[in-house]
Coordinates of C-alpha atoms in Angstrom, one line a residue:
M1 CA 91.3 108.2 75.2
R2 CA 93.7 107.1 77.9
E3 CA 95.2 103.9 78.1
V4 CA 95.9 102.4 81.3
S5 CA 97.5 98.7 81.4
C6 CA 96.4 95.7 83.6
Q7 CA 100.2 95.1 84.4
E8 CA 100.2 98.6 85.9
I9 CA 97.1 98.3 88.1
S10 CA 98.4 94.9 89.5
D11 CA 101.6 96.3 90.4
C12 CA 99.8 99.2 91.9
V13 CA 97.5 96.7 94.0
G14 CA 100.5 95.0 95.1
K15 CA 102.5 97.9 96.3
L16 CA 99.4 99.6 98.2
A17 CA 98.4 96.0 99.8
I18 CA 102.2 95.9 101.5
Q19 CA 101.9 99.5 102.2
A20 CA 98.5 99.4 103.8
C21 CA 99.5 96.5 105.7
C22 CA 102.6 97.8 107.3
V23 CA 102.3 101.3 107.6
Q24 CA 99.8 103.6 109.3
T25 CA 98.6 106.5 107.9
D26 CA 99.2 110.1 109.1
D27 CA 95.5 110.6 110.2
I28 CA 95.7 107.3 112.5
K29 CA 99.2 108.7 114.1
H30 CA 97.4 112.0 114.3
A31 CA 94.5 110.2 116.6
F32 CA 97.1 108.1 118.6
R33 CA 98.6 111.4 119.6
K34 CA 95.3 112.8 120.1
A35 CA 94.0 109.8 122.4
R36 CA 97.5 109.5 124.3
S37 CA 96.6 113.2 125.5
T38 CA 93.2 112.9 126.2
E39 CA 93.1 109.3 127.5
V40 CA 92.4 109.1 131.9
S41 CA 93.0 105.7 132.6
I42 CA 96.5 105.0 133.2
L43 CA 96.5 101.3 131.8
G44 CA 94.8 102.8 128.9
Q45 CA 97.8 105.1 128.3
N46 CA 100.2 102.4 128.7
I47 CA 98.1 100.3 126.3
L48 CA 98.1 103.2 123.6
D49 CA 101.9 103.8 124.0
T50 CA 103.0 100.2 123.2
L51 CA 100.3 100.5 120.2
I52 CA 102.0 103.6 119.0
E53 CA 105.6 101.8 119.2
N54 CA 104.0 98.8 117.5
G55 CA 103.5 100.7 114.7
K56 CA 106.3 102.6 114.2
I57 CA 108.5 98.8 114.8
A58 CA 105.9 98.0 111.9
E59 CA 107.0 100.7 109.7
S60 CA 110.7 100.8 110.2
N61 CA 111.0 97.0 109.1
M62 CA 108.1 96.8 106.7
M63 CA 106.3 94.1 108.8
P64 CA 102.2 93.8 109.7
I65 CA 100.9 96.2 112.2
C66 CA 98.7 92.9 112.8
Q67 CA 99.6 89.2 112.2
D68 CA 95.7 89.4 110.8
T69 CA 96.5 91.2 107.5
G70 CA 92.7 90.5 106.3
M71 CA 90.9 90.2 103.2
L72 CA 91.8 92.9 100.9
V73 CA 88.6 95.4 100.1
V74 CA 89.0 97.1 96.9
F75 CA 87.4 100.5 96.2
V76 CA 88.2 101.1 92.1
E77 CA 87.2 104.6 90.4
V78 CA 87.7 104.1 87.0
G79 CA 87.5 107.1 84.7
Q80 CA 85.0 106.9 81.5
E81 CA 87.9 108.1 79.6
V82 CA 89.9 105.1 80.7
H83 CA 91.0 102.0 78.0
I84 CA 92.2 99.3 80.1
I85 CA 94.4 97.2 77.9
G86 CA 96.3 93.8 78.1
G87 CA 93.8 92.1 79.9
Y88 CA 90.8 91.9 82.6
L89 CA 90.3 94.8 85.4
E90 CA 89.3 92.0 88.0
D91 CA 92.1 89.5 87.1
A92 CA 94.5 92.5 87.3
I93 CA 93.5 93.2 90.7
N94 CA 93.6 89.7 92.1
D95 CA 97.1 89.2 90.7
G96 CA 98.1 92.3 92.3
V97 CA 96.8 90.6 95.6
K98 CA 98.7 87.6 95.1
K99 CA 101.9 89.3 94.3
G100 CA 101.3 91.7 97.4
Y101 CA 100.6 89.2 99.9
T102 CA 103.3 86.7 98.8
E103 CA 106.2 89.5 98.3
G104 CA 105.1 91.2 101.2
Y105 CA 105.0 88.2 103.6
L106 CA 101.5 88.5 104.6
R107 CA 99.6 86.1 106.3
K108 CA 97.0 84.6 103.8
S109 CA 93.6 84.4 105.6
V110 CA 91.1 83.6 102.4
V111 CA 89.9 80.5 102.0
E112 CA 88.1 79.3 98.6
E113 CA 84.3 78.9 99.4
P114 CA 82.7 79.9 102.8
L115 CA 80.9 76.7 104.4
F116 CA 82.1 73.4 103.6
E117 CA 85.9 72.8 102.4
R118 CA 86.8 76.0 103.5
K119 CA 90.3 75.7 101.7
N120 CA 92.6 78.6 101.7
T121 CA 93.7 79.7 98.5
T122 CA 97.2 80.1 99.5
N123 CA 97.6 83.8 98.0
N124 CA 94.8 85.9 99.7
A125 CA 93.0 86.1 96.4
P126 CA 90.4 86.8 95.5
A127 CA 89.7 90.5 97.1
V128 CA 86.2 92.0 97.6
I129 CA 86.3 94.4 94.6
H130 CA 84.0 97.4 94.3
T131 CA 84.3 99.6 91.0
R132 CA 82.3 102.7 89.8
I133 CA 82.8 104.6 86.8
V134 CA 83.4 108.0 87.3
R135 CA 84.1 111.1 85.2
G136 CA 87.8 111.9 83.7
D137 CA 90.8 109.7 82.5
K138 CA 92.5 108.5 85.7
I139 CA 91.8 105.2 87.9
R140 CA 92.1 105.8 91.9
I141 CA 92.3 102.5 93.6
Q142 CA 92.2 102.2 97.6
V143 CA 92.9 99.0 99.2
A144 CA 91.7 98.5 102.9
P145 CA 93.0 94.8 104.6
K146 CA 89.8 93.9 106.6
G147 CA 90.7 92.2 109.5
F148 CA 87.9 89.9 110.8
G149 CA 88.2 90.5 114.6
S150 CA 86.5 93.6 113.5
E151 CA 84.7 92.7 110.8
N152 CA 82.8 90.1 112.6
K153 CA 81.6 92.7 114.5
S154 CA 79.3 94.4 111.7
V155 CA 75.7 95.1 112.1
L156 CA 73.0 95.5 109.5
K157 CA 70.0 96.6 110.7
M158 CA 66.2 97.6 108.6
L159 CA 64.9 100.4 110.8
V160 CA 61.7 102.2 109.8
P161 CA 61.4 106.0 109.6
A162 CA 59.6 106.6 112.9
D163 CA 62.5 105.1 114.5
G164 CA 64.6 108.6 113.5
I165 CA 67.5 109.6 115.0
E166 CA 67.2 107.8 118.5
G167 CA 66.7 104.3 116.5
V168 CA 69.7 104.9 114.6
K169 CA 71.8 105.7 117.8
K170 CA 70.0 102.8 120.0
V171 CA 71.8 100.3 116.9
F172 CA 75.1 102.2 116.6
L173 CA 75.5 101.7 120.7
E174 CA 74.5 97.8 120.6
A175 CA 77.2 97.1 118.1
V176 CA 80.0 98.9 119.7
K177 CA 79.2 97.3 123.2
L178 CA 78.8 94.0 121.2
A179 CA 82.2 94.2 119.5
G180 CA 83.9 95.4 122.8
P181 CA 87.4 94.2 122.9
N182 CA 87.0 91.9 120.2
A183 CA 87.0 94.6 117.2
C184 CA 90.7 95.7 119.0
P185 CA 89.8 99.7 119.8
P186 CA 90.1 102.2 119.6
M187 CA 88.3 101.8 116.7
V188 CA 87.7 103.8 113.5
I189 CA 83.5 103.1 113.2
G190 CA 81.5 103.7 109.7
V191 CA 78.2 104.1 109.7
G192 CA 75.9 103.8 106.7
I193 CA 72.4 105.3 106.3
G194 CA 69.6 105.1 103.9
G195 CA 69.5 103.2 100.5
T196 CA 68.5 99.8 100.2
M197 CA 70.3 96.4 102.5
E198 CA 73.2 96.2 100.6
K199 CA 73.8 100.0 100.0
A200 CA 73.8 100.7 103.6
A201 CA 76.2 97.9 104.0
L202 CA 78.6 99.7 101.2
L203 CA 78.0 103.2 102.9
A204 CA 79.5 101.7 106.0
K205 CA 82.5 100.0 104.5
I206 CA 83.2 103.5 103.0
A207 CA 82.7 105.7 106.2
A208 CA 84.8 102.7 107.7
V209 CA 87.9 103.6 105.3
R210 CA 87.3 107.6 105.6
E211 CA 90.4 109.8 107.2
T212 CA 89.8 110.2 111.0
D213 CA 90.5 114.0 110.4
S214 CA 87.6 114.2 107.9
K215 CA 83.9 115.5 108.3
N216 CA 80.7 115.0 106.8
P217 CA 80.1 117.7 104.1
D218 CA 76.6 117.8 105.5
S219 CA 76.6 119.9 108.6
R220 CA 73.6 117.5 110.1
Y221 CA 75.7 114.1 109.7
A222 CA 78.7 115.8 110.9
K223 CA 77.0 116.7 114.3
L224 CA 75.7 112.9 114.2
E225 CA 79.4 111.7 113.6
D226 CA 80.4 113.5 116.7
E227 CA 77.7 112.9 118.7
L228 CA 78.0 109.1 117.9
L229 CA 81.7 109.5 118.7
E230 CA 80.6 110.6 122.1
L231 CA 78.6 107.7 122.7
A232 CA 81.0 105.3 121.7
N233 CA 83.5 106.7 124.3
A234 CA 81.0 106.6 127.2
T235 CA 80.9 103.3 126.9
G236 CA 84.3 102.8 129.0
V237 CA 85.3 99.8 126.7
G238 CA 88.5 101.9 126.3
P239 CA 91.8 100.7 124.5
Q240 CA 91.8 96.8 123.8
G241 CA 88.5 96.7 125.7
L242 CA 90.4 97.3 129.1
G243 CA 88.9 100.4 130.4
G244 CA 89.0 104.1 129.5
V245 CA 87.6 107.1 127.4
T246 CA 89.3 106.1 124.2
T247 CA 86.6 103.6 122.7
A248 CA 87.0 104.9 119.0
F249 CA 89.0 107.5 117.5
K250 CA 86.3 108.5 114.7
V251 CA 82.7 107.7 114.1
N252 CA 82.3 108.7 109.9
V253 CA 78.7 108.7 108.8
E254 CA 77.9 108.3 105.1
W255 CA 74.2 108.3 103.6
Y256 CA 72.2 108.0 100.6
P257 CA 68.5 108.5 99.5
T258 CA 66.3 105.8 100.6
H259 CA 62.5 104.6 100.6
I260 CA 59.8 106.5 102.1
A261 CA 59.4 103.2 104.3
G262 CA 62.7 102.3 104.8
L263 CA 65.7 103.5 107.1
P264 CA 68.3 100.8 106.6
V265 CA 71.7 101.4 108.9
A266 CA 74.6 99.8 108.8
I267 CA 77.6 100.0 111.1
N268 CA 80.9 98.7 109.9
I269 CA 84.3 98.5 112.5
N270 CA 87.9 98.8 111.8
C271 CA 90.4 98.2 114.7
H272 CA 92.8 101.0 115.8
A273 CA 95.1 100.4 112.7
A274 CA 92.1 101.3 110.4
R275 CA 94.5 100.1 107.3
H276 CA 93.8 101.7 104.2
C277 CA 95.8 103.2 101.3
D278 CA 95.1 104.9 97.7
A279 CA 97.1 105.5 94.3
E280 CA 95.9 107.2 91.4
L281 CA 96.7 106.1 87.8

């Protein structure tokens, strides 16, 4: 049984939070370069140039890519041969959030409760934590700061099997058009299909932070990803909603078995920064 301390977990989350908020991943940088070479709108090209420059400035100065440093979503895969010592896993993660957002001078945007007083927690904790027990003796942590310009444009629809692929495409296209400029396009769009209501939403979130140069391993769903991306870019929303052929960098689809009477579909959108970062302990 391999031991991992809560202090290691906390330190890791703190570093990842700062990294994710300030440094774009290589796949996003590549997506920008590709989009710049294919965008036909002059205004769209100028906007992409500005966003690329913004990313460079953020990385060189370790400053946030965006002023909305989000609510931190944390995916944790804990190997079943790992023994966590020195505290409680979720406390360690949230201590890391506090450390990262305080020491990194990241904007604190989380409120204690959602409806009445909405008092700021002043440290951006707690995070939204998704934990899985997996094989092995490692812990993998992925953080995804989720800004709410894009998060607010999430869509969940409980379709019936008769709606089929065309029904999924309709829900998707309506979500993209509704998001428009508010999700800070070019977007990375996650689509979750199957399971139950909450499973579809989680699948969409997982898809939204998948690498833009990845493909669904099932060729049918990989083809659907390409078709949905084509639909998104045909809307003409374009970079920052000001027109062009680059409304989305990538559409990622994740799926799960579902009930004979169901076809849940969830859409989760990331802005152009599509912030995420991961590490293994």
